[in-house]
Amino acid sequence: MSRELDQTDWRIIAELQEDGRLSFKQLGTRVNLSPPAVAERVRRLEESGVIAGYRADIDPVAAGQPLSAFVQMRCATGRCLLKTTRADDFPEVVEIHKLSGSSCSMLRVRVTSMAHLEGLFERLGEHGEMNTHIVLATEYEGRAVQPPTEEARTVTRSAGWSA
Amino acid sequence: MSRELDQTDWRIIAELQEDGRLSFKQLGTRVNLSPPAVAERVRRLEESGVIAGYRADIDPVAAGQPLSAFVQMRCATGRCLLKTTRADDFPEVVEIHKLSGSSCSMLRVRVTSMAHLEGLFERLGEHGEMNTHIVLATEYEGRAVQPPTEEARTVTRSAGWSA
DNA sequence: CTTGAAAGGACTTGCGC
DNA sequence: GCGCAAGTCCTTTCAAG
């Protein structure tokens, strides 16, 4: 389906992650390509699903939701959050990941206040054991997707027990 | 600094999170406003920092980084990841959050393969205890920031021990 | 892939409500 | 604060080399 991405594709991806509203002309200038050439590449990246869309980046703090937390759920049998509720029931839950290990899922929640967070935890707690971690500060998130480094291919194998 | 956001602002925010490349004309049609009116509102949202930017939404799976994990770090004294390394040392780390509780930070990492993940864990492990959770599937993430619900203001107080 | 041209659309400004 | 309308600029998209 998706052909290998070359260096120019990755430069385009990097630029569009920094500014998703660049015109083909502006984008072409930054990657040393003519407007029609970048337009064709971008079209292919969109078609292959590498570029899933273009979004405004909303700052939750400025938007009035300064508090964030991680919640590991270990759902009780028959009460699993994923099977007994819908997304609309918990607008505060902005991410849901199914996990390996002892927890069944990891949630990321955003709330307006501590009181709001308290209420949310009580509602979530009805579905099983929780392990919560309040975020004190976010160093960064949404870091740009980058081309695989050389380390990704030449992985250092651990010594011992090797065949 | 930031005036209260009204309903129209939230509609604009919702539309731009769905499609960050909408023209003022298109955006105005969707929120029942003229192009100059939306342009002025968007300009203010950008100035106040609510709209932090516009980014292409890159699908990590399609981009060749199908594996993701959460890593809780409990850094050893003097070896804290945040103080002894720089972001460029770990391009696989796409999020860093400082946490309350027993862990000092929560990382989100993205890698190309299990071998890559193994190597990364070994490098991270040198900075302290780790608690890792591999993501099996992501239900959703990057859910749109939404206006505060009524529940956010009228929070149910728990019974008992109340003053 | 690049260049060049033509067509279409977007952004802005000013004015009136 | 919003809408309407006009002018200017830019962008996009063809075609040809």
Tab-separated table of C-alpha atoms (C1' of nucleotides) in Angstrom:
chain	number	residue	atom	x	y	z
A	1	MET	CA	0.000	0.000	0.000
A	2	SER	CA	2.452	2.643	1.167
A	3	ARG	CA	5.694	3.008	-0.682
A	4	GLU	CA	8.807	3.775	1.318
A	5	LEU	CA	9.069	7.406	2.361
A	6	ASP	CA	12.160	9.160	1.062
A	7	GLN	CA	14.038	12.039	2.615
A	8	THR	CA	11.979	14.660	0.799
A	9	ASP	CA	8.756	13.131	2.079
A	10	TRP	CA	10.071	13.380	5.615
A	11	ARG	CA	11.011	17.005	5.102
A	12	ILE	CA	7.493	17.704	3.902
A	13	ILE	CA	6.070	15.862	6.901
A	14	ALA	CA	8.286	17.867	9.233
A	15	GLU	CA	7.253	21.193	7.715
A	16	LEU	CA	3.564	20.375	7.776
A	17	GLN	CA	3.754	19.317	11.400
A	18	GLU	CA	5.196	22.716	12.199
A	19	ASP	CA	2.707	24.621	10.083
A	20	GLY	CA	-0.169	22.717	8.583
A	21	ARG	CA	-1.437	25.691	6.634
A	22	LEU	CA	1.551	26.175	4.372
A	23	SER	CA	0.636	26.661	0.745
A	24	PHE	CA	2.204	24.423	-1.864
A	25	LYS	CA	4.278	27.347	-2.983
A	26	GLN	CA	5.626	28.057	0.514
A	27	LEU	CA	6.108	24.367	1.197
A	28	GLY	CA	7.877	23.905	-2.101
A	29	THR	CA	10.308	26.687	-1.299
A	30	ARG	CA	11.228	25.048	2.003
A	31	VAL	CA	11.905	21.638	0.524
A	32	ASN	CA	13.369	22.869	-2.771
A	33	LEU	CA	10.587	21.653	-4.996
A	34	SER	CA	8.147	23.288	-7.369
A	35	PRO	CA	4.520	23.728	-6.296
A	36	PRO	CA	3.142	20.981	-8.556
A	37	ALA	CA	5.810	18.567	-7.335
A	38	VAL	CA	4.999	19.066	-3.646
A	39	ALA	CA	1.286	19.013	-4.373
A	40	GLU	CA	1.642	15.575	-5.902
A	41	ARG	CA	3.714	14.301	-2.976
A	42	VAL	CA	1.313	15.686	-0.406
A	43	ARG	CA	-1.595	14.144	-2.269
A	44	ARG	CA	0.104	10.750	-2.122
A	45	LEU	CA	0.887	11.149	1.574
A	46	GLU	CA	-2.763	11.926	2.222
A	47	GLU	CA	-3.974	9.008	0.130
A	48	SER	CA	-1.670	6.527	1.826
A	49	GLY	CA	-2.909	7.732	5.207
A	50	VAL	CA	0.417	9.048	6.447
A	51	ILE	CA	-1.184	12.479	6.628
A	52	ALA	CA	-4.445	11.758	8.390
A	53	GLY	CA	-5.663	15.357	8.375
A	54	TYR	CA	-4.925	18.877	9.449
A	55	ARG	CA	-5.927	20.147	12.885
A	56	ALA	CA	-5.780	23.316	14.852
A	57	ASP	CA	-3.561	22.772	17.876
A	58	ILE	CA	-5.624	23.854	20.882
A	59	ASP	CA	-3.841	24.668	24.145
A	60	PRO	CA	-5.948	23.004	26.845
A	61	VAL	CA	-4.599	25.327	29.541
A	62	ALA	CA	-5.577	28.447	27.625
A	63	ALA	CA	-8.894	26.805	26.785
A	64	GLY	CA	-9.760	26.418	30.460
A	65	GLN	CA	-8.757	22.828	31.119
A	66	PRO	CA	-5.498	23.158	33.011
A	67	LEU	CA	-5.614	19.827	34.843
A	68	SER	CA	-4.631	16.515	33.337
A	69	ALA	CA	-4.098	13.015	34.668
A	70	PHE	CA	-3.330	9.455	33.651
A	71	VAL	CA	-5.641	6.725	34.879
A	72	GLN	CA	-4.789	3.052	34.707
A	73	MET	CA	-7.972	1.028	34.810
A	74	ARG	CA	-8.191	-2.532	35.995
A	75	CYS	CA	-11.777	-3.122	35.211
A	76	ALA	CA	-13.974	-5.420	37.254
A	77	THR	CA	-15.527	-8.311	35.375
A	78	GLY	CA	-18.612	-7.215	33.526
A	79	ARG	CA	-18.061	-3.553	34.326
A	80	CYS	CA	-15.284	-2.805	31.898
A	81	LEU	CA	-15.333	0.844	30.997
A	82	LEU	CA	-14.842	0.115	27.312
A	83	LYS	CA	-17.861	-2.172	27.161
A	84	THR	CA	-20.361	-0.473	29.440
A	85	THR	CA	-19.933	3.170	28.484
A	86	ARG	CA	-19.637	5.303	25.399
A	87	ALA	CA	-17.266	8.097	24.564
A	88	ASP	CA	-19.970	10.701	25.089
A	89	ASP	CA	-20.409	9.558	28.686
A	90	PHE	CA	-16.902	10.764	29.496
A	91	PRO	CA	-15.937	13.826	27.477
A	92	GLU	CA	-13.082	14.336	29.934
A	93	VAL	CA	-11.359	11.194	28.640
A	94	VAL	CA	-9.233	12.366	25.741
A	95	GLU	CA	-7.267	9.166	25.163
A	96	ILE	CA	-7.906	5.476	25.657
A	97	HIS	CA	-5.206	2.873	25.169
A	98	LYS	CA	-5.513	-0.849	25.730
A	99	LEU	CA	-2.450	-2.099	27.545
A	100	SER	CA	-0.490	-5.231	28.097
A	101	GLY	CA	0.215	-6.153	31.669
A	102	SER	CA	-1.927	-5.930	34.774
A	103	SER	CA	-3.957	-2.922	33.715
A	104	CYS	CA	-6.527	-3.306	31.001
A	105	SER	CA	-6.391	0.258	29.801
A	106	MET	CA	-4.678	3.603	30.211
A	107	LEU	CA	-6.788	6.744	30.085
A	108	ARG	CA	-5.741	10.323	29.702
A	109	VAL	CA	-8.204	12.786	31.186
A	110	ARG	CA	-8.517	16.563	31.089
A	111	VAL	CA	-10.550	18.585	33.547
A	112	THR	CA	-11.255	22.139	34.577
A	113	SER	CA	-10.633	21.892	38.307
A	114	MET	CA	-9.690	19.636	41.181
A	115	ALA	CA	-13.349	19.325	42.133
A	116	HIS	CA	-14.092	18.237	38.605
A	117	LEU	CA	-11.284	15.690	38.763
A	118	GLU	CA	-12.596	14.364	42.058
A	119	GLY	CA	-16.032	13.841	40.593
A	120	LEU	CA	-14.623	12.156	37.508
A	121	PHE	CA	-12.530	9.745	39.575
A	122	GLU	CA	-15.615	8.715	41.504
A	123	ARG	CA	-17.520	7.991	38.335
A	124	LEU	CA	-14.619	6.054	36.824
A	125	GLY	CA	-14.025	4.133	40.039
A	126	GLU	CA	-17.318	2.324	39.640
A	127	HIS	CA	-15.854	0.298	36.804
A	128	GLY	CA	-12.944	-1.221	38.637
A	129	GLU	CA	-9.641	-0.511	40.326
A	130	MET	CA	-7.889	2.655	39.358
A	131	ASN	CA	-4.319	3.811	39.551
A	132	THR	CA	-4.195	7.546	39.017
A	133	HIS	CA	-1.314	9.887	38.283
A	134	ILE	CA	-1.925	13.605	38.229
A	135	VAL	CA	0.221	15.507	35.774
A	136	LEU	CA	2.161	18.262	37.500
A	137	ALA	CA	3.703	19.597	34.321
A	138	THR	CA	4.030	18.535	30.725
A	139	GLU	CA	7.554	18.905	29.404
A	140	TYR	CA	6.263	18.367	25.911
A	141	GLU	CA	3.738	16.305	24.013
A	142	GLY	CA	2.690	15.894	20.444
A	143	ARG	CA	6.316	15.754	19.444
A	144	ALA	CA	6.716	15.579	15.709
A	145	VAL	CA	6.826	12.149	14.133
A	146	GLN	CA	10.335	11.785	12.802
A	147	PRO	CA	12.054	9.499	10.313
A	148	PRO	CA	13.461	6.328	11.879
A	149	THR	CA	16.982	6.843	13.173
A	150	GLU	CA	19.824	4.539	12.351
A	151	GLU	CA	19.503	3.077	15.836
A	152	ALA	CA	16.062	1.843	14.927
A	153	ARG	CA	17.645	-0.586	12.495
A	154	THR	CA	20.990	-1.386	14.086
A	155	VAL	CA	19.739	-2.329	17.503
A	156	THR	CA	22.269	-3.277	20.143
A	157	ARG	CA	21.553	-6.789	21.304
A	158	SER	CA	21.885	-7.497	24.984
A	159	ALA	CA	24.634	-9.838	26.096
A	160	GLY	CA	23.967	-13.110	27.820
A	161	TRP	CA	21.346	-15.732	27.012
A	162	SER	CA	22.011	-15.042	23.353
A	163	ALA	CA	21.962	-17.892	20.930
B	1	MET	CA	-5.454	37.950	29.232
B	2	SER	CA	-7.991	35.632	27.691
B	3	ARG	CA	-11.595	36.722	27.651
B	4	GLU	CA	-14.235	34.093	28.225
B	5	LEU	CA	-14.908	31.950	25.164
B	6	ASP	CA	-18.485	32.106	23.938
B	7	GLN	CA	-20.423	29.442	22.096
B	8	THR	CA	-19.352	30.710	18.682
B	9	ASP	CA	-15.707	30.523	19.685
B	10	TRP	CA	-16.171	26.904	20.673
B	11	ARG	CA	-17.839	26.123	17.381
B	12	ILE	CA	-14.887	27.643	15.567
B	13	ILE	CA	-12.493	25.643	17.725
B	14	ALA	CA	-14.409	22.460	16.996
B	15	GLU	CA	-14.389	23.036	13.245
B	16	LEU	CA	-10.702	23.892	13.130
B	17	GLN	CA	-9.835	20.783	15.113
B	18	GLU	CA	-11.628	18.742	12.483
B	19	ASP	CA	-10.093	20.569	9.548
B	20	GLY	CA	-7.356	23.053	10.233
B	21	ARG	CA	-7.145	24.177	6.632
B	22	LEU	CA	-10.626	25.634	6.325
B	23	SER	CA	-10.670	29.036	4.695
B	24	PHE	CA	-12.364	31.878	6.490
B	25	LYS	CA	-15.112	31.668	3.932
B	26	GLN	CA	-15.733	27.959	4.533
B	27	LEU	CA	-15.384	28.369	8.278
B	28	GLY	CA	-17.763	31.304	8.268
B	29	THR	CA	-20.392	29.285	6.466
B	30	ARG	CA	-20.225	26.535	9.089
B	31	VAL	CA	-20.591	28.848	12.062
B	32	ASN	CA	-22.948	31.324	10.399
B	33	LEU	CA	-20.561	34.231	10.283
B	34	SER	CA	-19.077	36.353	7.543
B	35	PRO	CA	-15.428	35.835	6.539
B	36	PRO	CA	-14.197	39.044	8.188
B	37	ALA	CA	-16.019	38.189	11.405
B	38	VAL	CA	-14.482	34.724	11.724
B	39	ALA	CA	-11.100	36.067	10.718
B	40	GLU	CA	-11.221	38.488	13.603
B	41	ARG	CA	-12.280	35.790	16.057
B	42	VAL	CA	-9.626	33.365	14.856
B	43	ARG	CA	-7.021	36.087	15.111
B	44	ARG	CA	-7.983	36.677	18.736
B	45	LEU	CA	-7.955	32.955	19.507
B	46	GLU	CA	-4.449	32.763	18.075
B	47	GLU	CA	-3.283	35.828	19.975
B	48	SER	CA	-4.637	34.562	23.279
B	49	GLY	CA	-2.861	31.263	22.731
B	50	VAL	CA	-5.981	29.109	22.614
B	51	ILE	CA	-5.032	28.192	19.063
B	52	ALA	CA	-1.354	27.346	19.407
B	53	GLY	CA	-0.854	26.486	15.751
B	54	TYR	CA	-1.929	24.277	12.895
B	55	ARG	CA	-0.377	20.876	12.355
B	56	ALA	CA	-0.618	18.029	9.936
B	57	ASP	CA	-1.907	14.973	11.757
B	58	ILE	CA	0.584	12.200	11.018
B	59	ASP	CA	-0.464	8.594	11.516
B	60	PRO	CA	2.497	6.932	13.267
B	61	VAL	CA	1.434	3.483	12.101
B	62	ALA	CA	1.354	4.506	8.446
B	63	ALA	CA	4.608	6.372	8.977
B	64	GLY	CA	6.379	3.209	10.088
B	65	GLN	CA	6.230	3.516	13.862
B	66	PRO	CA	3.524	1.047	14.830
B	67	LEU	CA	4.669	0.373	18.387
B	68	SER	CA	3.966	2.617	21.341
B	69	ALA	CA	4.403	2.346	25.096
B	70	PHE	CA	4.066	4.239	28.337
B	71	VAL	CA	7.043	4.336	30.657
B	72	GLN	CA	6.840	5.455	34.262
B	73	MET	CA	10.257	6.546	35.414
B	74	ARG	CA	11.393	6.563	39.017
B	75	CYS	CA	14.736	8.116	38.477
B	76	ALA	CA	17.727	7.306	40.645
B	77	THR	CA	19.293	10.226	42.500
B	78	GLY	CA	21.583	12.177	40.242
B	79	ARG	CA	20.603	10.214	37.169
B	80	CYS	CA	17.218	11.759	36.490
B	81	LEU	CA	16.402	11.501	32.837
B	82	LEU	CA	15.170	15.077	32.697
B	83	LYS	CA	18.422	16.469	34.071
B	84	THR	CA	21.042	14.271	32.463
B	85	THR	CA	19.780	13.975	28.913
B	86	ARG	CA	18.359	16.146	26.186
B	87	ALA	CA	15.391	15.646	23.916
B	88	ASP	CA	17.646	14.860	20.970
B	89	ASP	CA	19.125	11.923	22.857
B	90	PHE	CA	15.757	10.169	22.770
B	91	PRO	CA	13.803	10.944	19.628
B	92	GLU	CA	11.582	7.988	20.474
B	93	VAL	CA	10.197	9.841	23.497
B	94	VAL	CA	7.249	11.815	22.156
B	95	GLU	CA	5.819	12.964	25.486
B	96	ILE	CA	7.206	13.753	28.917
B	97	HIS	CA	4.973	14.499	31.875
B	98	LYS	CA	6.081	15.166	35.435
B	99	LEU	CA	3.829	13.300	37.808
B	100	SER	CA	2.650	13.387	41.352
B	101	GLY	CA	3.007	10.193	43.307
B	102	SER	CA	5.749	7.620	43.390
B	103	SER	CA	6.884	8.048	39.809
B	104	CYS	CA	8.753	11.156	38.839
B	105	SER	CA	7.688	11.174	35.225
B	106	MET	CA	5.552	9.474	32.612
B	107	LEU	CA	6.974	9.014	29.128
B	108	ARG	CA	5.247	8.091	25.933
B	109	VAL	CA	7.510	6.406	23.417
B	110	ARG	CA	7.117	5.399	19.786
B	111	VAL	CA	9.290	2.848	18.025
B	112	THR	CA	9.574	0.945	14.795
B	113	SER	CA	9.921	-2.574	16.153
B	114	MET	CA	10.123	-4.737	19.226
B	115	ALA	CA	13.876	-4.892	18.880
B	116	HIS	CA	13.938	-1.135	18.809
B	117	LEU	CA	11.760	-0.996	21.922
B	118	GLU	CA	14.030	-3.439	23.684
B	119	GLY	CA	17.060	-1.294	22.969
B	120	LEU	CA	15.277	1.843	24.085
B	121	PHE	CA	14.207	0.281	27.382
B	122	GLU	CA	17.800	-0.656	28.093
B	123	ARG	CA	18.990	2.875	27.496
B	124	LEU	CA	16.207	4.347	29.617
B	125	GLY	CA	16.759	1.826	32.387
B	126	GLU	CA	20.120	3.313	33.194
B	127	HIS	CA	18.417	6.335	34.721
B	128	GLY	CA	16.336	4.555	37.320
B	129	GLU	CA	13.456	2.165	37.872
B	130	MET	CA	10.999	1.779	35.076
B	131	ASN	CA	7.434	0.608	34.901
B	132	THR	CA	6.519	-0.033	31.299
B	133	HIS	CA	3.171	-0.593	29.615
B	134	ILE	CA	3.074	-1.555	25.978
B	135	VAL	CA	0.097	-0.222	24.082
B	136	LEU	CA	-1.841	-3.019	22.408
B	137	ALA	CA	-4.319	-0.731	20.727
B	138	THR	CA	-5.295	2.896	20.872
B	139	GLU	CA	-9.051	3.375	21.026
B	140	TYR	CA	-8.579	7.050	20.322
B	141	GLU	CA	-6.246	9.900	21.154
B	142	GLY	CA	-6.037	13.547	20.362
B	143	ARG	CA	-9.704	13.866	21.117
B	144	ALA	CA	-10.936	17.360	20.425
B	145	VAL	CA	-10.817	19.854	23.251
B	146	GLN	CA	-14.412	20.609	24.076
B	147	PRO	CA	-16.239	23.306	25.998
B	148	PRO	CA	-16.639	22.554	29.713
B	149	THR	CA	-19.783	20.573	30.430
B	150	GLU	CA	-22.267	21.526	33.088
B	151	GLU	CA	-20.850	18.752	35.241
B	152	ALA	CA	-17.580	20.595	35.329
B	153	ARG	CA	-19.216	23.340	37.355
B	154	THR	CA	-21.877	21.520	39.339
B	155	VAL	CA	-19.720	18.821	40.798
B	156	THR	CA	-21.321	16.206	42.999
B	157	ARG	CA	-19.716	16.311	46.399
B	158	SER	CA	-19.027	13.004	48.072
B	159	ALA	CA	-20.951	12.204	51.210
B	160	GLY	CA	-19.311	11.694	54.558
B	161	TRP	CA	-16.522	13.696	56.200
B	162	SER	CA	-18.146	16.789	54.777
B	163	ALA	CA	-18.082	19.943	56.812
C	1	DC	C1'	10.267	17.548	-12.156
C	2	DT	C1'	10.271	22.454	-13.767
C	3	DT	C1'	8.487	26.453	-15.968
C	4	DG	C1'	4.925	29.632	-17.382
C	5	DA	C1'	0.226	31.226	-17.866
C	6	DA	C1'	-4.555	31.432	-16.903
C	7	DA	C1'	-8.350	30.931	-13.870
C	8	DG	C1'	-10.234	30.760	-9.670
C	9	DG	C1'	-10.447	31.818	-4.852
C	10	DA	C1'	-8.982	34.008	-0.558
C	11	DC	C1'	-7.834	37.837	2.356
C	12	DT	C1'	-8.358	42.509	3.403
C	13	DT	C1'	-10.144	47.030	3.632
C	14	DG	C1'	-13.701	50.423	4.062
C	15	DC	C1'	-18.344	51.565	4.842
C	16	DG	C1'	-22.958	51.104	6.720
C	17	DC	C1'	-25.956	48.989	10.173
D	1	DG	C1'	-19.479	43.605	16.821
D	2	DC	C1'	-21.272	42.066	12.299
D	3	DG	C1'	-22.348	42.053	7.280
D	4	DC	C1'	-21.663	43.505	2.516
D	5	DA	C1'	-18.876	44.553	-1.453
D	6	DA	C1'	-14.801	45.567	-4.105
D	7	DG	C1'	-9.945	45.366	-5.023
D	8	DT	C1'	-5.582	43.092	-4.670
D	9	DC	C1'	-2.863	39.398	-4.055
D	10	DC	C1'	-1.874	34.694	-3.996
D	11	DT	C1'	-2.694	30.067	-4.952
D	12	DT	C1'	-3.772	26.331	-7.612
D	13	DT	C1'	-3.814	23.866	-11.695
D	14	DC	C1'	-3.274	23.023	-16.196
D	15	DA	C1'	-0.053	22.485	-20.397
D	16	DA	C1'	4.507	22.027	-22.493
D	17	DG	C1'	9.514	21.022	-22.346
